[in-house]
mmCIF file of C-alpha atoms in Angstrom:
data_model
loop_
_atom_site.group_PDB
_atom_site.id
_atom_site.type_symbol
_atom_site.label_atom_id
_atom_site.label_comp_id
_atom_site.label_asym_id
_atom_site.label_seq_id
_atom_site.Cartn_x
_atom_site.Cartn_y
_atom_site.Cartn_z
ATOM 1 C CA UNK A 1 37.882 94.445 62.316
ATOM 2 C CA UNK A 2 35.748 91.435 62.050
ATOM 3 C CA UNK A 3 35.931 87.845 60.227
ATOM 4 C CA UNK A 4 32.419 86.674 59.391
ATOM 5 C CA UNK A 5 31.820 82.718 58.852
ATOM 6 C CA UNK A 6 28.953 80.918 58.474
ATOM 7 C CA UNK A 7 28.444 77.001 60.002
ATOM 8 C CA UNK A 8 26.373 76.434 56.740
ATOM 9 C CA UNK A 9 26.833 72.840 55.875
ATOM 10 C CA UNK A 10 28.247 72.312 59.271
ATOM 11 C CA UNK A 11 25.381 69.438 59.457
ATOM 12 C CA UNK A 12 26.572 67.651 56.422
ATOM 13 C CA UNK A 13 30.415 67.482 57.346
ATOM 14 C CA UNK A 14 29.455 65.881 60.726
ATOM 15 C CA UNK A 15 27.242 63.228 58.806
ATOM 16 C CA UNK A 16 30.266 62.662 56.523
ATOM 17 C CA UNK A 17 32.524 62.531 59.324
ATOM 18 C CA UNK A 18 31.105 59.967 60.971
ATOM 19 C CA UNK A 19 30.506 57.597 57.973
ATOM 20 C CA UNK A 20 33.876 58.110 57.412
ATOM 21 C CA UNK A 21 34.693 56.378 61.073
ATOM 22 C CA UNK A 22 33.189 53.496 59.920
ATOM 23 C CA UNK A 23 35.010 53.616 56.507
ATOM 24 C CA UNK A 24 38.418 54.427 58.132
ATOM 25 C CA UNK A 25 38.078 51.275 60.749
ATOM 26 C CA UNK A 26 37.278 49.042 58.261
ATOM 27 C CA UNK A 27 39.967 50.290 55.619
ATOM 28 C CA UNK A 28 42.352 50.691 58.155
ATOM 29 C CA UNK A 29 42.202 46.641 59.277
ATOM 30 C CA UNK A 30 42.743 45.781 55.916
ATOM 31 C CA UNK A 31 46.033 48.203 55.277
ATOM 32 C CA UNK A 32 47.496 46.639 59.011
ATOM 33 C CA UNK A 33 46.425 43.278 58.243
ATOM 34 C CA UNK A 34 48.418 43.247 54.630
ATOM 35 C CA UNK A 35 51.234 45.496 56.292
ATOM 36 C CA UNK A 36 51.752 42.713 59.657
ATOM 37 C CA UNK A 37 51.581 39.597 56.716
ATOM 38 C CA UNK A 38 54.304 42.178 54.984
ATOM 39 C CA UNK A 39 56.665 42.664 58.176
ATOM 40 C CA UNK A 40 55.544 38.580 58.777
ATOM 41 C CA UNK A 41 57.381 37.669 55.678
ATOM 42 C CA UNK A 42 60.609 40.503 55.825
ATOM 43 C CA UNK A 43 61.208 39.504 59.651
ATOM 44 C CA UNK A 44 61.273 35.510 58.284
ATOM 45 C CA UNK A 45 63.572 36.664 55.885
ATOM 46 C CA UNK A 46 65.987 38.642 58.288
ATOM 47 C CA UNK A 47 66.039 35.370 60.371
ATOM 48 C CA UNK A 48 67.044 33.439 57.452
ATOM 49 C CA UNK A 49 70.110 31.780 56.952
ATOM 50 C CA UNK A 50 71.800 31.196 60.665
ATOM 51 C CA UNK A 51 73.246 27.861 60.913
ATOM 52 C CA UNK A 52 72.910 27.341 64.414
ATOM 53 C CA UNK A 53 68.588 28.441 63.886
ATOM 54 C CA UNK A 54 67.760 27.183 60.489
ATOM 55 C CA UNK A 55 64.222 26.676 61.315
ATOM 56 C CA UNK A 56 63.529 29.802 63.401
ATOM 57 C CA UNK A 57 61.738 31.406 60.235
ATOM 58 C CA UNK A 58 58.729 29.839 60.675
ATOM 59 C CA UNK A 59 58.305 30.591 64.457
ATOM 60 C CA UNK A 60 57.770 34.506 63.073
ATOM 61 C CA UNK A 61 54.363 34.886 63.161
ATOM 62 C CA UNK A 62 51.915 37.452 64.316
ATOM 63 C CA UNK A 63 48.904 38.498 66.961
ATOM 64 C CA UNK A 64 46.031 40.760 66.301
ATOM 65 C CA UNK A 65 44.398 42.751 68.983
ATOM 66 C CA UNK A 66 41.564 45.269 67.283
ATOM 67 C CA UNK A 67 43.785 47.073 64.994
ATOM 68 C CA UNK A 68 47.170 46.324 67.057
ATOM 69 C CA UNK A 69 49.616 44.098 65.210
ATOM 70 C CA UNK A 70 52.980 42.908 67.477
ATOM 71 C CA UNK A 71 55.121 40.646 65.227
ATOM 72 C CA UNK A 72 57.712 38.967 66.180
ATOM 73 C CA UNK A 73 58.863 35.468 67.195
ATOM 74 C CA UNK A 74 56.936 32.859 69.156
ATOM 75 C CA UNK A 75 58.546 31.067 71.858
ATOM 76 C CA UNK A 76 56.454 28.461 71.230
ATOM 77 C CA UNK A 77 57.289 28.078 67.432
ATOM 78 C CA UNK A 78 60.327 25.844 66.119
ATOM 79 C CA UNK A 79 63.766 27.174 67.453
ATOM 80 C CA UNK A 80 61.566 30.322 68.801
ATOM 81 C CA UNK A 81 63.460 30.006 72.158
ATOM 82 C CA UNK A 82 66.492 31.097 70.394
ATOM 83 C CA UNK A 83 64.717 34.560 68.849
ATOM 84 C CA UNK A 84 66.274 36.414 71.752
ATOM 85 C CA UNK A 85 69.949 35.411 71.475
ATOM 86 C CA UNK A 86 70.057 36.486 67.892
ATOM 87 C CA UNK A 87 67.741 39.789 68.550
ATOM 88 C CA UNK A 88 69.650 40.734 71.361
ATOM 89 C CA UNK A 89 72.672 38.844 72.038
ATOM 90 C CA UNK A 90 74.417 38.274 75.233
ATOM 91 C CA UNK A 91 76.819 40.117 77.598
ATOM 92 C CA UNK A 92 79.189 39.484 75.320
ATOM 93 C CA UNK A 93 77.965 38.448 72.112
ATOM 94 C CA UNK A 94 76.194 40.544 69.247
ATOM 95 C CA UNK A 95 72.878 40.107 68.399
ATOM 96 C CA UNK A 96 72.936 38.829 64.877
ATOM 97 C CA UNK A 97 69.660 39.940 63.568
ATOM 98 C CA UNK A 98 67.906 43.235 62.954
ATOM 99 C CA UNK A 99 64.567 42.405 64.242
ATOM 100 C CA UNK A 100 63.168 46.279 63.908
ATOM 101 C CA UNK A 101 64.590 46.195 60.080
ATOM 102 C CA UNK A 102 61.069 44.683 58.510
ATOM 103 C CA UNK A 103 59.228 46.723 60.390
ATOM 104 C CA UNK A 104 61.121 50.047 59.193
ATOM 105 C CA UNK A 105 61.396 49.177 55.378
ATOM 106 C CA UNK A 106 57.287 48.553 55.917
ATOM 107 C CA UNK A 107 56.665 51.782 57.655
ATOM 108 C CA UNK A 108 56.898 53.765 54.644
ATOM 109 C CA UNK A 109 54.379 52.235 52.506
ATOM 110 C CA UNK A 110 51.985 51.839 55.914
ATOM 111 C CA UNK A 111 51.653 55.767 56.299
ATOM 112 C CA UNK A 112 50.960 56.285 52.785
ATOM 113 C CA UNK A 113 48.099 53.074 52.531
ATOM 114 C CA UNK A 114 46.534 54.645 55.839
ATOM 115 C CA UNK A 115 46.913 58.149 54.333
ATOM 116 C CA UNK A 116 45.045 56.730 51.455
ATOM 117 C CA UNK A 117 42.069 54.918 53.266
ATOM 118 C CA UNK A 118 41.872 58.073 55.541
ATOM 119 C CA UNK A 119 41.036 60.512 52.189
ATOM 120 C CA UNK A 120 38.596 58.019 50.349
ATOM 121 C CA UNK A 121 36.286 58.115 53.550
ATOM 122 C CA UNK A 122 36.286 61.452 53.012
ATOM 123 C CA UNK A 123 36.281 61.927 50.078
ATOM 124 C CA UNK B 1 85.163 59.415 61.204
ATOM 125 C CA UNK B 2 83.057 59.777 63.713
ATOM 126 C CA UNK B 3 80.714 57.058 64.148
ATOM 127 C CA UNK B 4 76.608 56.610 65.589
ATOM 128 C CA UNK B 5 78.259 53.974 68.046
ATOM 129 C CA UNK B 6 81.367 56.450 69.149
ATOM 130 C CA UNK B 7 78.438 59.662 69.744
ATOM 131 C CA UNK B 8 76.300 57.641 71.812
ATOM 132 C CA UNK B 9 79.118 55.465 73.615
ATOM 133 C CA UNK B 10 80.305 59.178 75.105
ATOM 134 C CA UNK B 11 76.848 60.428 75.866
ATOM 135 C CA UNK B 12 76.706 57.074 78.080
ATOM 136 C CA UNK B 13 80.336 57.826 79.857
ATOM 137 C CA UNK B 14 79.273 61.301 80.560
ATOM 138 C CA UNK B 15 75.901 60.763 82.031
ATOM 139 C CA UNK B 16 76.618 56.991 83.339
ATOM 140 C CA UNK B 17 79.964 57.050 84.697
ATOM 141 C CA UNK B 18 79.110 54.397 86.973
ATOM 142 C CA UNK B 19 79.157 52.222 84.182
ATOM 143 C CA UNK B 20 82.294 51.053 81.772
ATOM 144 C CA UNK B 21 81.196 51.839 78.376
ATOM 145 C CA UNK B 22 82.875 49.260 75.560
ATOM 146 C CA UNK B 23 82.324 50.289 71.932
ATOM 147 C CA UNK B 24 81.797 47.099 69.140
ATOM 148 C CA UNK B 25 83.112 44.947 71.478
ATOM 149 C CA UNK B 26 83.716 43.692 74.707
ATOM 150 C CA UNK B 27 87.673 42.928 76.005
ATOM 151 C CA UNK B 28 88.019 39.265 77.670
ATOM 152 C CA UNK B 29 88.599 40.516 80.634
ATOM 153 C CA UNK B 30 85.944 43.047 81.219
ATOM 154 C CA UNK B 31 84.427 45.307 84.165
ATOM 155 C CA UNK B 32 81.805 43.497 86.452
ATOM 156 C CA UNK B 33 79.685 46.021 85.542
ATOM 157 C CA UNK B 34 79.505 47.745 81.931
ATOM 158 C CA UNK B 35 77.453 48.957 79.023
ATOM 159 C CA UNK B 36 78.437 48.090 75.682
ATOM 160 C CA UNK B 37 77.444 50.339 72.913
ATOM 161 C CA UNK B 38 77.414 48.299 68.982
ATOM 162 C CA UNK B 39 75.190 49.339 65.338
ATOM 163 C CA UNK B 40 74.699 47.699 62.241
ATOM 164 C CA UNK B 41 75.744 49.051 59.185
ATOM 165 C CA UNK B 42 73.997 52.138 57.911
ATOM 166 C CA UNK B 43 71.525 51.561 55.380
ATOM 167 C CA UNK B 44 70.869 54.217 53.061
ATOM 168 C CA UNK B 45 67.485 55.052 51.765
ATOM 169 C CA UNK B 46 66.780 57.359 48.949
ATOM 170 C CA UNK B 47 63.673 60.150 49.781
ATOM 171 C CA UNK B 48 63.188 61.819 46.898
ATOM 172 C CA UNK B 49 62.221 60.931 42.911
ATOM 173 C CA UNK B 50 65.786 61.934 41.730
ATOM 174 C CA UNK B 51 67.933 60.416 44.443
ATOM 175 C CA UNK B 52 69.469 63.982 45.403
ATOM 176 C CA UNK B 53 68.489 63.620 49.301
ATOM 177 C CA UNK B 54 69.579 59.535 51.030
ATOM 178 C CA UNK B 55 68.369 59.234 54.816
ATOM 179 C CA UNK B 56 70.494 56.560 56.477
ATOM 180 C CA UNK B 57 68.930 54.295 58.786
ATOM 181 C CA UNK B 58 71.323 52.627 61.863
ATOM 182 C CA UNK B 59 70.097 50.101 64.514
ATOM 183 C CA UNK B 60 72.119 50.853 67.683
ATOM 184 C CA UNK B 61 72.569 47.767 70.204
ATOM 185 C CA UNK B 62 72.731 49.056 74.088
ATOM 186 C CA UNK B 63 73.724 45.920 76.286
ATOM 187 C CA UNK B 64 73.788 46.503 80.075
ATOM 188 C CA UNK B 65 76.107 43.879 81.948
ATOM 189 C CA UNK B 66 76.276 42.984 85.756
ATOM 190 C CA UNK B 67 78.252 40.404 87.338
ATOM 191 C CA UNK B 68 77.726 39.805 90.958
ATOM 192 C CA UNK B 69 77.941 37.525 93.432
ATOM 193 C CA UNK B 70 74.544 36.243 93.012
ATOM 194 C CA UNK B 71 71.829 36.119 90.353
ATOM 195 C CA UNK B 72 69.436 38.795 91.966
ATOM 196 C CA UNK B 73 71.822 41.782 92.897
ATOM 197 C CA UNK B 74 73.405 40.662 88.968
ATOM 198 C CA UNK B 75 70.005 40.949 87.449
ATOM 199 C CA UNK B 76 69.395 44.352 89.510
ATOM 200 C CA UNK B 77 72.748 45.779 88.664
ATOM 201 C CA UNK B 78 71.678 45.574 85.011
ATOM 202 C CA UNK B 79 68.397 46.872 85.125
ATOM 203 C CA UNK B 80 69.791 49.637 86.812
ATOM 204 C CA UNK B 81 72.466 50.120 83.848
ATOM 205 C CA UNK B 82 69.667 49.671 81.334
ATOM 206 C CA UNK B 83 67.442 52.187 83.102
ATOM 207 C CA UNK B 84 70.426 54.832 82.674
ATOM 208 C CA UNK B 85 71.491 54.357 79.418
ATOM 209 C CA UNK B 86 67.515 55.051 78.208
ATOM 210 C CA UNK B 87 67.437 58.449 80.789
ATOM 211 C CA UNK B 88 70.968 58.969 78.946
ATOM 212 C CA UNK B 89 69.818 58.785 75.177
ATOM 213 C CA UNK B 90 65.835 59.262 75.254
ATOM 214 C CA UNK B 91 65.283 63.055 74.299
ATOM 215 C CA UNK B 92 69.238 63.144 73.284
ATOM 216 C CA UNK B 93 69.970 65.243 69.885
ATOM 217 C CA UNK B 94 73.638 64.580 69.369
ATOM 218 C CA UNK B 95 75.728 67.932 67.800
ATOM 219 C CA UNK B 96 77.164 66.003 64.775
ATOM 220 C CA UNK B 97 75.458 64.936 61.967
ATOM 221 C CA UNK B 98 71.629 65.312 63.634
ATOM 222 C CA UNK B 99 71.233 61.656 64.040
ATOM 223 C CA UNK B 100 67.657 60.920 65.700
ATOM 224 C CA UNK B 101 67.271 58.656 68.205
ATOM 225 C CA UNK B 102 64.175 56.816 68.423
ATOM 226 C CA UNK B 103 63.497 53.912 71.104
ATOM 227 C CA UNK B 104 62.944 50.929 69.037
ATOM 228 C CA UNK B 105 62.879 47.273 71.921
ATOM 229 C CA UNK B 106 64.379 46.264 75.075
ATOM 230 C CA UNK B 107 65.011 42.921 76.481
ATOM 231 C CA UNK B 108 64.659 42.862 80.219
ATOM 232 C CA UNK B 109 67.959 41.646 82.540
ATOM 233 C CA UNK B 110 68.377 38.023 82.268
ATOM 234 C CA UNK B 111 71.014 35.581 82.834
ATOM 235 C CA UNK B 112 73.441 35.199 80.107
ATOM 236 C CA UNK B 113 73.055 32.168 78.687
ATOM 237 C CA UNK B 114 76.851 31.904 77.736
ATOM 238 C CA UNK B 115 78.164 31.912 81.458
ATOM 239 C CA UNK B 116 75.883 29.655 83.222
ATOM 240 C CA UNK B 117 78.415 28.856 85.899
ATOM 241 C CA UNK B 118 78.803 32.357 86.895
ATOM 242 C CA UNK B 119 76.031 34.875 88.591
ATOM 243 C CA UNK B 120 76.193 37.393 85.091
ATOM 244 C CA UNK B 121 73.031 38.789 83.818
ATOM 245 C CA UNK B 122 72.538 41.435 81.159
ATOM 246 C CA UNK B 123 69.677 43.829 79.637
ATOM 247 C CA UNK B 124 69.512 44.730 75.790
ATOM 248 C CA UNK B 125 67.783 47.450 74.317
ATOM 249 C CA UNK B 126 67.997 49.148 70.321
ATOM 250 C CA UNK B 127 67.554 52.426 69.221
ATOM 251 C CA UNK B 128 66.929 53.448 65.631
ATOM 252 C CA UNK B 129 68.692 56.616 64.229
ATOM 253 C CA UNK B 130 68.268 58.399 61.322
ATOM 254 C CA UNK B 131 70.114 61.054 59.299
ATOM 255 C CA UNK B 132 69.236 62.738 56.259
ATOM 256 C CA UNK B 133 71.639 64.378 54.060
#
């Protein structure tokens, strides 16, 4: 028993493929760029509201790196030395803030914008 | 009821029992050396159009504790805690309830800022797990 296929068309699907690099890259900055402003704005919130760090909000910023996001809060922003204590705690205090939570509730809606950016280039 | 914090505060005694393992809190007298093992409340999450099917989402806190009698063999002490509580509960599927663990951060050992006077330094890592129901 034999399967017979033929590589007609092969040709065109690598031409498409590799426009749809380009098209992915580019789509792909936009969805993390929106999704890190997104996570940006949820972590600010989650660090909202601590007496003893009322201004640490606005040290929660981001960095870009290509298409690498890493959010989080800068040391060098207001209060930012105190993003630690309330991330992780001590020995024998809790931390008081989820700072994975934005990220999570973002995740979701990430996949399915990079799902979508991934079909138009092919499509 | 069986809670994420009590599954993965015995996975820690069995496979770290060099370590004192506290769950949600820690006594005021504790060991010199100790993990302690604390979670948020679950949130719940609904994954389907007609709510049938909720996945619940808990942040689990893993704090490794040394007190020595200076700051280097403290800080060592903990990153050795820390370093067996993530062989412990990386790859771990616990039996009840088929709660995920996923690495999430970790805070390397570092003095603790509430005992300056005395040689303690600790390590923090989360975990994320999931169940679906």
């Amino acid at each position: 028993m034999s399967v017979d296929f033929t590589a007609d068309g092969l040709d065109r699907l690598v031409v498409d493929l590799g426009k749809a690099g380009r098209k992915v890259t580019l789509g792909s900055a936009k969805v993390m760029a929106v999704g890190a402003r997104k996570i940006r704005d949820g972590m600010r919130e989650d660090f909202t509201g601590h007496a003893h760090a009322p201004a640490i909000p606005r040290a929660v910023d981001y960095t870009v790196t290509g298409l690498a996001f890493e959010v989080g809060v800068n040391k060098n922003g207001p209060q930012g030395a105190l993003g630690n204590l309330l991330a992780f705690g001590s020995s024998n205090n809790a931390a008081v803030v989820d700072h994975t939570a934005a990220m999570r509730r973002e995740l979701p809606s990430l996949q399915r914008y990079l799902a979508d950016v991934a079909e138009d280039a092919l499509g | 009821m069986t809670t994420v914090v009590d599954l993965a505060a015995d996975r820690l005694e069995a496979m770290v029992p060099a370590r004192t393992v506290y769950r949600h809190g820690v006594p005021k007298s504790p060991a010199a050396e100790y993990l302690w093992v604390y979670s948020n409340a679950p949130v719940f999450e609904s994954v389907d159009l007609a709510d049938s099917r909720t996945l619940r989402q808990v942040t689990l806190w893993v704090t490794s504790t040394s007190r020595a009698a200076d700051m280097p063999s403290a800080m060592r002490a903990a990153a050795w805690g820390a370093e067996k509580a993530q062989e412990a509960l990386r790859g771990w599927h616990p039996g009840v309830g088929h709660w995920k663990p996923v690495p999430l951060t970790s805070q390397p050992p570092q003095p603790d800022p509430d005992l300056p006077d005395a040689s303690v330094a600790f390590a923090a890592a989360t975990w994320g797990f999931q169940y679906q129901s």
